[in-house]
PDB file of C-alpha atoms in Angstrom:
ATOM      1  CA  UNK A 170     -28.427  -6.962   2.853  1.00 58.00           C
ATOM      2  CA  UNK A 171     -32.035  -8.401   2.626  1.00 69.00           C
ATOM      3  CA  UNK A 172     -33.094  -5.461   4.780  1.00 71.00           C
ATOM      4  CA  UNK A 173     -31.712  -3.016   3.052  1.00 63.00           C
ATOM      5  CA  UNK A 174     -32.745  -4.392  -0.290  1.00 68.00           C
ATOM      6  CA  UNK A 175     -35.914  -4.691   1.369  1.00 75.00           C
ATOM      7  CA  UNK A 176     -36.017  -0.772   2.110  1.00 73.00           C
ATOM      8  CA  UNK A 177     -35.316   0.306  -2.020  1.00 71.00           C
ATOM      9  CA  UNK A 178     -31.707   0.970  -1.260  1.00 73.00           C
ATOM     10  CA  UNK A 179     -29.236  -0.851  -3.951  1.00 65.00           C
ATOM     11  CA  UNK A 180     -26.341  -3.074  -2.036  1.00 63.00           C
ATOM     12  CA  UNK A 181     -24.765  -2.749  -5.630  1.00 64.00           C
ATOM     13  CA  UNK A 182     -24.681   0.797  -6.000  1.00 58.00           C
ATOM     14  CA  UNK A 183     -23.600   1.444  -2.532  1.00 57.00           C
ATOM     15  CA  UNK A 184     -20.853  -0.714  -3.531  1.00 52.00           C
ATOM     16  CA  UNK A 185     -19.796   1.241  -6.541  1.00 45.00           C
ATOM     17  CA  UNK A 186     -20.111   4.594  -4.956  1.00 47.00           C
ATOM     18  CA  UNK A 187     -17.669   3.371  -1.755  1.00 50.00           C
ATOM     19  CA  UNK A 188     -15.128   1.459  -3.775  1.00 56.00           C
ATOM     20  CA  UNK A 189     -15.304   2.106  -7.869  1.00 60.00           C
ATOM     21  CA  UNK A 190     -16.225   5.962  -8.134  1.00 65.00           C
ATOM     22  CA  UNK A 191     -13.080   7.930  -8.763  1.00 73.00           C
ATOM     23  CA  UNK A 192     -12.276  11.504  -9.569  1.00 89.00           C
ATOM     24  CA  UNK A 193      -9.545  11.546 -12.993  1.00 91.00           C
ATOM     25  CA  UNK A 194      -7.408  13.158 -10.350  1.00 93.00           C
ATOM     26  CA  UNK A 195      -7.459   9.937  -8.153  1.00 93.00           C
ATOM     27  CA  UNK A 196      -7.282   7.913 -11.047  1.00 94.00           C
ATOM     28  CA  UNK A 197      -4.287   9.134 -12.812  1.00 95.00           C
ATOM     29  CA  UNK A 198      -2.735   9.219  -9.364  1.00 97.00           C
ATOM     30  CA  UNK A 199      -3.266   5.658  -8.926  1.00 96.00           C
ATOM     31  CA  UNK A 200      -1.434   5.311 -12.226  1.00 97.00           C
ATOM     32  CA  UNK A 201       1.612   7.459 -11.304  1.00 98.00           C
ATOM     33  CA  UNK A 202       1.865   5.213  -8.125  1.00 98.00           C
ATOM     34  CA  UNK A 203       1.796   1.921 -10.066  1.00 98.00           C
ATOM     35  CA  UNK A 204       4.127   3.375 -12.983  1.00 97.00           C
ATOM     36  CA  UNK A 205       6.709   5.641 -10.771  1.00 96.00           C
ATOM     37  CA  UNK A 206       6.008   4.434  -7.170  1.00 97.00           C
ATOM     38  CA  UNK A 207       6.173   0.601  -7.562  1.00 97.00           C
ATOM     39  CA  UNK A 208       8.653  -1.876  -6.574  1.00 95.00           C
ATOM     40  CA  UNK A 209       8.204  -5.377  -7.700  1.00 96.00           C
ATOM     41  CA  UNK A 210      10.465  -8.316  -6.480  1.00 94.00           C
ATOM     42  CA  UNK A 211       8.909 -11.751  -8.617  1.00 94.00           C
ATOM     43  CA  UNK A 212      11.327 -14.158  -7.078  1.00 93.00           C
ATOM     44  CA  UNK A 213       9.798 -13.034  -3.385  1.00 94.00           C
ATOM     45  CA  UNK A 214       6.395 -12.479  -3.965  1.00 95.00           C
ATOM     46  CA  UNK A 215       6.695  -9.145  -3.156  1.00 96.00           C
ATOM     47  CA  UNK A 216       5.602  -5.767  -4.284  1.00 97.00           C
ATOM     48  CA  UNK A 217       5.246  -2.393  -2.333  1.00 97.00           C
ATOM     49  CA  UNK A 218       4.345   1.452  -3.401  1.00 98.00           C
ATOM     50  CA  UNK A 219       5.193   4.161  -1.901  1.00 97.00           C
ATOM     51  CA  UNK A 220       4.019   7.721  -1.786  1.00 97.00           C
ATOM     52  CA  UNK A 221       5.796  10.907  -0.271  1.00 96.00           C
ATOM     53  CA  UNK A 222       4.335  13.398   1.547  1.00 96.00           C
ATOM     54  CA  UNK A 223       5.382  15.743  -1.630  1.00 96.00           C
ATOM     55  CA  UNK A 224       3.545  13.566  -3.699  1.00 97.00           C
ATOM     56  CA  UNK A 225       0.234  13.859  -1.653  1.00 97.00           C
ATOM     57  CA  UNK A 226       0.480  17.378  -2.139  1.00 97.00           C
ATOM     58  CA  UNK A 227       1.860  17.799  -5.717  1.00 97.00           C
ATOM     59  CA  UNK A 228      -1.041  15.577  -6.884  1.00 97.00           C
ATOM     60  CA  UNK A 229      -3.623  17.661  -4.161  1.00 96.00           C
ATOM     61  CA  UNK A 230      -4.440  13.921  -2.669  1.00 95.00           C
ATOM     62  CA  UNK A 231      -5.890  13.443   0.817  1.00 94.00           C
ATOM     63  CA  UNK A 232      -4.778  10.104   3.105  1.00 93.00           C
ATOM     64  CA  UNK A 233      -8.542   8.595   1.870  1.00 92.00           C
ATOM     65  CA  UNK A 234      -8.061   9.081  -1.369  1.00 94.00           C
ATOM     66  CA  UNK A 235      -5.473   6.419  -1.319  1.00 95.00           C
ATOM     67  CA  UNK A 236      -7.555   4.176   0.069  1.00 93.00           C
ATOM     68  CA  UNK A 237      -7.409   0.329  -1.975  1.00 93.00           C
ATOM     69  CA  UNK A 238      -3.956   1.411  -3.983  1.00 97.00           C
ATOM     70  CA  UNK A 239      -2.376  -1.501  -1.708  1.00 98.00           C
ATOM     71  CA  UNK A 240      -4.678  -3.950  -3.240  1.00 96.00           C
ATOM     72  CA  UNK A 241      -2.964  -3.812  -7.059  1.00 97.00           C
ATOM     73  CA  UNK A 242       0.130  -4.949  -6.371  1.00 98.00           C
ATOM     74  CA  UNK A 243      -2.005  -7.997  -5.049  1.00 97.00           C
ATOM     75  CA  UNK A 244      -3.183  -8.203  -8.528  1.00 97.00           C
ATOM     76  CA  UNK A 245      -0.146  -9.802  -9.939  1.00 97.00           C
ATOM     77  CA  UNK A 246      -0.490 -13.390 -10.374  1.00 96.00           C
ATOM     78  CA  UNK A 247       3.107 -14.071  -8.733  1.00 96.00           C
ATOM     79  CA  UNK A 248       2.829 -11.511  -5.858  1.00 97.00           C
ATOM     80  CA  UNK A 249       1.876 -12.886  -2.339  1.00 96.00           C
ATOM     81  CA  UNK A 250       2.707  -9.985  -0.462  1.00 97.00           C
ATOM     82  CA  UNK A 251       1.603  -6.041  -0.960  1.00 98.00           C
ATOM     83  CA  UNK A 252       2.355  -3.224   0.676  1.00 98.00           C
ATOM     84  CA  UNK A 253       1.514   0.232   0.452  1.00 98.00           C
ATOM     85  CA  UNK A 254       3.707   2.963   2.627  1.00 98.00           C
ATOM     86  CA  UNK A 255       2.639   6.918   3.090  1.00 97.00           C
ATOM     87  CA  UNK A 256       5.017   9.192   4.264  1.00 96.00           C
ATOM     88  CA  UNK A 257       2.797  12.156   6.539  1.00 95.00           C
ATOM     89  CA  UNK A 258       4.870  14.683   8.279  1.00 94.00           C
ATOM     90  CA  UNK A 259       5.448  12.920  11.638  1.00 94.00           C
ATOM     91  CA  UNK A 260       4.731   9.279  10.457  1.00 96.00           C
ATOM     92  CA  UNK A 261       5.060   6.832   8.101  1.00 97.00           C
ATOM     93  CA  UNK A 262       2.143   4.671   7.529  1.00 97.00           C
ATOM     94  CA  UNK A 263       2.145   1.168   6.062  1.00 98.00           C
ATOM     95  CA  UNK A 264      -0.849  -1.273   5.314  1.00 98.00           C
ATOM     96  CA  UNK A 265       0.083  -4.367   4.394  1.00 98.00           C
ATOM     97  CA  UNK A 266      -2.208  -7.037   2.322  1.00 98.00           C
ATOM     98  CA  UNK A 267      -1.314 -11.193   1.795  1.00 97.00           C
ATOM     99  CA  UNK A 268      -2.944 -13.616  -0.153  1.00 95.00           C
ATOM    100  CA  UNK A 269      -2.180 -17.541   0.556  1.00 88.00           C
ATOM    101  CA  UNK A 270       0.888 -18.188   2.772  1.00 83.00           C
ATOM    102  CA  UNK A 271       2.255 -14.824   4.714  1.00 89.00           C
ATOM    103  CA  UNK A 272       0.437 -13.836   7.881  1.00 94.00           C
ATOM    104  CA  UNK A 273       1.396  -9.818   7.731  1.00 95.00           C
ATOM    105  CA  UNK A 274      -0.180  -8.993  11.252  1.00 96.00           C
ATOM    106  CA  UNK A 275       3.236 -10.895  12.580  1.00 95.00           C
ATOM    107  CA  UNK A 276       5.147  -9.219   9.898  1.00 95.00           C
ATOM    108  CA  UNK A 277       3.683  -5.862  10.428  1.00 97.00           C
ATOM    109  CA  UNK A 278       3.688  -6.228  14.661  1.00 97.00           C
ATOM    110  CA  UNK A 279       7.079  -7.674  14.817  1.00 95.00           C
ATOM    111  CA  UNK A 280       8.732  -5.702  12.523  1.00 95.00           C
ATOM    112  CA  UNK A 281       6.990  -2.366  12.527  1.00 97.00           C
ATOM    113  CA  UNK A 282       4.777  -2.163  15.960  1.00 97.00           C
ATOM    114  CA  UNK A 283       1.426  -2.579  14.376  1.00 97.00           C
ATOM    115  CA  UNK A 284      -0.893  -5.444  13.957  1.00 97.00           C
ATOM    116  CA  UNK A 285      -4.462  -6.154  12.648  1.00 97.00           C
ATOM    117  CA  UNK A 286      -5.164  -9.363  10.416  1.00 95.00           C
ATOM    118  CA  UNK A 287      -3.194 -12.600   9.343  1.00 95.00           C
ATOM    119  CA  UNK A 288      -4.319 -11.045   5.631  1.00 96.00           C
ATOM    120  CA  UNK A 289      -4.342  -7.244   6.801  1.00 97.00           C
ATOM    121  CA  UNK A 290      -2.663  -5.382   8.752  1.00 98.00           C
ATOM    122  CA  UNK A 291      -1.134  -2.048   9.444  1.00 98.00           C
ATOM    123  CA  UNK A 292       1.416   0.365  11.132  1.00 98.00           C
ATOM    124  CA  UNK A 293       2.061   3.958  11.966  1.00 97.00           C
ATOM    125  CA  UNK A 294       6.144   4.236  12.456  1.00 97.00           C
ATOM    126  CA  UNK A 295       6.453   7.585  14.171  1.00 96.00           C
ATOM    127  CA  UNK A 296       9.553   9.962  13.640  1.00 92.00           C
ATOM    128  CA  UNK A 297      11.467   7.705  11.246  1.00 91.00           C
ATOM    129  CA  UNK A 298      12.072   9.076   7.452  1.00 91.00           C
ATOM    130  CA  UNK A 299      10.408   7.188   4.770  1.00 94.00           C
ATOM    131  CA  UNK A 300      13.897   5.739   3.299  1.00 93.00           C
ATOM    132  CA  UNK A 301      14.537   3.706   6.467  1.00 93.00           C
ATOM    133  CA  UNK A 302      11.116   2.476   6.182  1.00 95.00           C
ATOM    134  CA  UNK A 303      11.591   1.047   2.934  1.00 95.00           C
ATOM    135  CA  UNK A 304      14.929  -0.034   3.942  1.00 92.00           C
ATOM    136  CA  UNK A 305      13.435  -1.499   6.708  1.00 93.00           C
ATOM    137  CA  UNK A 306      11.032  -3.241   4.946  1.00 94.00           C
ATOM    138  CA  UNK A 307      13.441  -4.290   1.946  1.00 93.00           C
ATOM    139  CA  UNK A 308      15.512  -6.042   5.123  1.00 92.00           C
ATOM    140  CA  UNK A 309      12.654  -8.340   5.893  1.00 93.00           C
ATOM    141  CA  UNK A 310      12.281  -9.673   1.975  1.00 92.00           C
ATOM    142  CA  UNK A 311      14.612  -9.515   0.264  1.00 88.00           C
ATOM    143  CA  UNK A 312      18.463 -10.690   0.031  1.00 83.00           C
ATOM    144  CA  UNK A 313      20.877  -8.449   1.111  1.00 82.00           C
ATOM    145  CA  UNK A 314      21.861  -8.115  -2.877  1.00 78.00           C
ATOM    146  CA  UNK A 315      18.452  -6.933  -3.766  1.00 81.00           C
ATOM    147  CA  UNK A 316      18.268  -4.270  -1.071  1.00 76.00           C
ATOM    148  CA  UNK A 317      17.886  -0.509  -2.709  1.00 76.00           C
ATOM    149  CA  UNK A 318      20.842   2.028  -1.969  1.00 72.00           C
ATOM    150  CA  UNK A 319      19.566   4.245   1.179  1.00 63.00           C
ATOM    151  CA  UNK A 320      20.493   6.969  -1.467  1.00 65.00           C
ATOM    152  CA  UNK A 321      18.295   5.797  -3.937  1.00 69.00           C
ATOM    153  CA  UNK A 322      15.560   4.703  -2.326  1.00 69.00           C
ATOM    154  CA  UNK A 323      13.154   7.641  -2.239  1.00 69.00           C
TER     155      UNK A 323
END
């Protein structure tokens, strides 16, 4: 950082520009994920979003411009685990994000053949519909009496 602040160029708006500058389209996407895409279980410390392939396209959003939507359901006080799962055409793509006590590179490798960090992590889960994802996911937890309908899950 000393180097660069050393060469005129500002750490701080670098910052901004990669992680705070949003179009109102990305924006009010964000919101229709939180408001119409988010699941929230308080007694597990557990939320997850999820966006459809449909809704990429309705809302004219690319894979980067989701980029950081997993970190807001970390934002709740009571929520240990996020998770944030895209549907693409021949994948479904989760990233996962922990704060204190869950390691989600075992989750996310044991569960879904991916990997990456005790705090982040990720997988790709190739040919499999988005509704078993999240059912698969649900499985891991949540009780059995908390689990969404396959029918209603997407």
């Amino acid at each position: 950082v000393s180097v660069l602040i050393a060469k005129d160029i500002e750490p701080d708006r670098i910052n901004h520009l990669i992680f705070d500058d949003f179009s109102e389209r990305r924006l009010r996407f964000f919101a229709f994920a939180i408001e119409q895409r988010m699941r929230v279980f308080h007694d597990q410390h557990f939320a997850y979003i999820y966006i459809t392939h449909s809704d990429m396209q309705e809302w004219g959003i690319l894979p980067e411009d989701v980029e950081g939507l997993v970190n807001y359901t970390l934002k709740m006080s009571d929520i240990e685990v996020g998770v944030l799962i895209r549907e693409e055409p021949t994948r479904t793509k989760l990233s996962f994000r922990a704060k204190f006590h869950y390691n989600v590179e075992q989750i996310a490798r044991e569960h879904f053949g991916g990997g990456g960090h005790i705090k982040a992590a990720g997988a790709d889960v190739k040919e499999t519909p988005i509704a078993e994802v999240l059912h698969r996911l649900e499985t891991i937890f949540l009780p059995e009496s908390q689990w969404t309908p396959m029918e209603r899950i997407v």
